[in-house]
Short mmCIF file of C-alpha atoms in Angstrom, two decimals:
data_model
loop_
_atom_site.label_atom_id
_atom_site.label_comp_id
_atom_site.label_asym_id
_atom_site.label_seq_id
_atom_site.Cartn_x
_atom_site.Cartn_y
_atom_site.Cartn_z
CA UNK A 1 133.26 147.02 112.46
CA UNK A 2 134.68 150.06 114.27
CA UNK A 3 132.51 149.28 117.29
CA UNK A 4 133.83 145.70 117.26
CA UNK A 5 137.41 146.99 117.25
CA UNK A 6 136.77 149.47 120.06
CA UNK A 7 135.47 146.68 122.29
CA UNK A 8 138.75 144.74 122.25
CA UNK A 9 141.68 146.86 121.01
CA UNK A 10 144.27 145.15 123.23
CA UNK A 11 143.25 141.66 122.11
CA UNK A 12 143.23 142.75 118.48
CA UNK A 13 146.74 144.18 118.78
CA UNK A 14 147.94 141.03 120.51
CA UNK A 15 146.46 138.77 117.81
CA UNK A 16 147.98 141.01 115.13
CA UNK A 17 151.37 140.68 116.80
CA UNK A 18 150.98 136.89 116.99
CA UNK A 19 150.01 136.72 113.33
CA UNK A 20 152.97 138.78 112.20
CA UNK A 21 155.33 136.91 114.52
CA UNK A 22 154.21 133.51 113.23
CA UNK A 23 154.66 134.53 109.60
CA UNK A 24 158.00 136.30 110.04
CA UNK A 25 159.51 133.44 112.06
CA UNK A 26 158.22 130.90 109.54
CA UNK A 27 159.63 132.82 106.57
CA UNK A 28 163.03 133.20 108.26
CA UNK A 29 163.15 129.43 108.84
CA UNK A 30 161.95 128.82 105.28
CA UNK A 31 164.62 131.14 103.86
CA UNK A 32 167.41 129.27 105.64
CA UNK A 33 166.05 125.92 104.42
CA UNK A 34 165.44 127.14 100.86
CA UNK A 35 168.86 128.79 100.42
CA UNK A 36 170.61 125.71 101.82
CA UNK A 37 168.70 123.48 99.39
CA UNK A 38 169.43 125.87 96.51
CA UNK A 39 173.16 125.72 97.25
CA UNK A 40 172.96 121.92 97.26
CA UNK A 41 171.10 121.97 93.94
CA UNK A 42 173.71 124.33 92.51
CA UNK A 43 176.44 121.85 93.42
CA UNK A 44 174.39 118.85 92.16
CA UNK A 45 172.65 120.12 88.98
CA UNK A 46 170.67 116.92 88.40
CA UNK A 47 168.55 117.84 91.42
CA UNK A 48 167.17 120.92 89.64
CA UNK A 49 164.33 119.05 87.95
CA UNK A 50 163.34 117.35 91.20
CA UNK A 51 163.32 120.68 93.06
CA UNK A 52 161.14 122.33 90.41
CA UNK A 53 158.71 119.40 90.47
CA UNK A 54 158.48 119.41 94.26
CA UNK A 55 157.90 123.18 94.28
CA UNK A 56 155.14 122.92 91.69
CA UNK A 57 153.42 119.95 93.35
CA UNK A 58 153.77 121.39 96.85
CA UNK A 59 151.85 124.54 95.94
CA UNK A 60 148.91 122.43 94.69
CA UNK A 61 148.36 120.80 98.10
CA UNK A 62 145.38 122.50 99.78
CA UNK A 63 146.38 124.12 103.06
CA UNK A 64 143.34 122.62 104.81
CA UNK A 65 144.46 119.15 103.74
CA UNK A 66 148.00 119.69 105.03
CA UNK A 67 146.74 121.03 108.34
CA UNK A 68 144.40 118.05 108.63
CA UNK A 69 147.33 115.68 108.10
CA UNK A 70 149.38 117.47 110.75
CA UNK A 71 146.73 117.22 113.49
CA UNK A 72 147.27 113.50 114.29
CA UNK A 73 151.04 113.97 114.08
CA UNK A 74 151.66 117.06 116.22
CA UNK A 75 148.25 118.04 117.55
CA UNK A 76 146.72 121.51 117.43
CA UNK A 77 148.01 124.96 118.28
CA UNK A 78 151.01 126.91 117.04
CA UNK A 79 153.10 123.85 116.10
CA UNK A 80 151.06 122.66 113.08
CA UNK A 81 150.49 126.29 112.12
CA UNK A 82 154.24 126.94 112.03
CA UNK A 83 154.99 123.73 110.12
CA UNK A 84 152.32 124.48 107.50
CA UNK A 85 153.45 128.06 106.98
CA UNK A 86 157.11 127.01 106.72
CA UNK A 87 156.21 124.30 104.19
CA UNK A 88 154.45 126.69 101.84
CA UNK A 89 156.95 129.51 102.44
CA UNK A 90 159.91 127.36 101.35
CA UNK A 91 158.57 126.71 97.86
CA UNK A 92 158.73 130.17 96.17
CA UNK A 93 161.97 131.05 97.96
CA UNK A 94 163.58 127.80 96.81
CA UNK A 95 162.61 128.40 93.20
CA UNK A 96 163.93 131.97 93.22
CA UNK A 97 167.11 130.99 95.07
CA UNK A 98 167.89 128.35 92.46
CA UNK A 99 167.24 130.79 89.60
CA UNK A 100 169.27 133.51 91.30
CA UNK A 101 172.30 131.34 92.01
CA UNK A 102 172.22 129.77 88.54
CA UNK A 103 172.09 133.27 87.05
CA UNK A 104 175.47 134.28 88.49
CA UNK A 105 177.95 134.58 85.67
CA UNK A 106 180.53 131.74 85.76
CA UNK A 107 183.21 134.26 84.80
CA UNK A 108 182.66 136.12 88.07
CA UNK A 109 182.94 132.91 90.06
CA UNK A 110 186.13 131.95 88.27
CA UNK A 111 187.56 135.42 88.85
CA UNK A 112 186.89 135.07 92.57
CA UNK A 113 188.59 131.69 92.59
CA UNK A 114 191.51 133.21 90.70
CA UNK A 115 191.86 135.83 93.43
CA UNK A 116 192.37 133.04 95.95
CA UNK A 117 188.87 132.78 97.40
CA UNK A 118 187.85 129.33 98.55
CA UNK A 119 184.37 127.97 97.61
CA UNK A 120 182.78 129.18 100.85
CA UNK A 121 184.12 132.73 100.50
CA UNK A 122 183.11 132.76 96.84
CA UNK A 123 179.59 131.74 97.83
CA UNK A 124 179.31 134.34 100.59
CA UNK A 125 181.10 137.22 98.87
CA UNK A 126 180.10 136.74 95.22
CA UNK A 127 177.30 134.26 94.50
CA UNK A 128 174.83 135.04 97.31
CA UNK A 129 175.16 138.85 97.03
CA UNK A 130 174.54 138.69 93.27
CA UNK A 131 171.60 136.31 93.71
CA UNK A 132 170.17 138.24 96.67
CA UNK A 133 167.72 140.49 94.72
CA UNK A 134 166.12 137.41 93.13
CA UNK A 135 166.05 135.55 96.46
CA UNK A 136 164.48 138.56 98.16
CA UNK A 137 161.79 138.72 95.48
CA UNK A 138 160.94 135.13 96.39
CA UNK A 139 160.88 136.07 100.08
CA UNK A 140 158.39 138.87 99.36
CA UNK A 141 156.12 136.49 97.45
CA UNK A 142 156.44 133.92 100.22
CA UNK A 143 155.70 136.49 102.91
CA UNK A 144 152.48 137.65 101.28
CA UNK A 145 151.30 134.09 100.70
CA UNK A 146 152.20 133.10 104.26
CA UNK A 147 149.93 135.75 105.77
CA UNK A 148 146.99 134.03 104.11
CA UNK A 149 148.14 130.56 105.13
CA UNK A 150 148.58 131.73 108.72
CA UNK A 151 144.97 132.95 108.75
CA UNK A 152 143.77 129.53 107.61
CA UNK A 153 145.88 127.97 110.39
CA UNK A 154 143.20 129.13 112.83
CA UNK A 155 141.53 125.88 111.72
CA UNK A 156 143.97 124.08 114.04
CA UNK A 157 143.76 126.82 116.69
CA UNK A 158 146.86 128.54 115.41
CA UNK A 159 147.61 132.04 116.68
CA UNK A 160 146.73 135.22 114.86
CA UNK A 161 143.90 137.07 113.17
CA UNK A 162 142.44 133.95 111.59
CA UNK A 163 140.44 133.43 114.77
CA UNK A 164 138.37 136.50 113.92
CA UNK A 165 137.78 135.28 110.38
CA UNK A 166 136.76 131.75 111.38
CA UNK A 167 134.73 133.06 114.31
CA UNK A 168 132.79 135.38 112.04
CA UNK A 169 132.22 132.77 109.33
CA UNK A 170 131.07 130.15 111.81
CA UNK A 171 128.53 132.59 113.24
CA UNK A 172 127.14 134.03 110.00
CA UNK A 173 123.90 135.84 110.70
CA UNK A 174 124.77 136.36 114.34
CA UNK A 175 125.62 139.60 116.07
CA UNK A 176 129.06 140.86 115.15
CA UNK A 177 129.80 138.00 112.73
CA UNK A 178 130.44 140.21 109.71
CA UNK A 179 132.45 142.71 111.76
CA UNK A 180 134.60 139.89 113.15
CA UNK A 181 135.35 138.42 109.72
CA UNK A 182 136.06 141.84 108.20
CA UNK A 183 138.31 142.84 111.09
CA UNK A 184 140.42 139.73 110.68
CA UNK A 185 140.60 140.00 106.89
CA UNK A 186 141.44 143.70 106.78
CA UNK A 187 143.93 143.25 109.62
CA UNK A 188 145.79 140.56 107.68
CA UNK A 189 145.92 142.76 104.58
CA UNK A 190 147.21 145.79 106.51
CA UNK A 191 149.96 143.83 108.29
CA UNK A 192 150.97 142.15 105.03
CA UNK A 193 151.34 145.54 103.32
CA UNK A 194 153.37 146.94 106.22
CA UNK A 195 155.74 143.96 106.21
CA UNK A 196 156.10 144.13 102.43
CA UNK A 197 157.05 147.79 102.74
CA UNK A 198 159.70 146.84 105.29
CA UNK A 199 161.05 144.23 102.88
CA UNK A 200 161.33 146.90 100.17
CA UNK A 201 163.43 148.98 102.56
CA UNK A 202 165.50 145.90 103.40
CA UNK A 203 166.12 145.34 99.69
CA UNK A 204 167.41 148.89 99.27
CA UNK A 205 169.64 148.59 102.33
CA UNK A 206 171.13 145.18 101.51
CA UNK A 207 171.42 145.22 97.71
CA UNK A 208 174.65 146.46 96.20
CA UNK A 209 174.26 149.68 94.21
CA UNK A 210 175.91 148.02 91.23
CA UNK A 211 173.10 145.47 90.84
CA UNK A 212 170.18 147.48 92.23
CA UNK A 213 167.37 147.82 89.71
#
């Protein structure tokens, strides 16, 4: 495997960058979507059951099946890869965002209103900061899961390290097949661990000391 890496270090670094970039961009988009939906659900409680059902059902859809459905709609390349990763990334973040926002004590919200805060300021200054640790836990879960989904997205010629994995598996028994698959797999794991470590640091930097566990 080391010989395989030494033959193409620049390409490996570039594919690693593409993999990380795809996942991080997808999770950022998914976080915005999930938090917005969670706020809507908080304001319309009867949507909670629907959101939980959609989250549970969505995670049972095989990623290969979703990617196959996306091919006739938007073709191959980074577009279906991004859509698929965003789809799966939304689900755990949405569930945690709903739980986090619902877990904010009503007394604190009423106190903020009593101090003259309007609903938007109450959301930004009280509800979201208190729910942030739970939301961030969902983001960490989503991020780790998305690295695996992004690897599978090589099926539709998506960018990243999945090309090494699929290339190795499709050439089993050939020269360098095992090294290619192992390089892609280990690369995904290493990048996922690095990004998770960065999220831990982000949690420490953005979570209020009063609610930090």
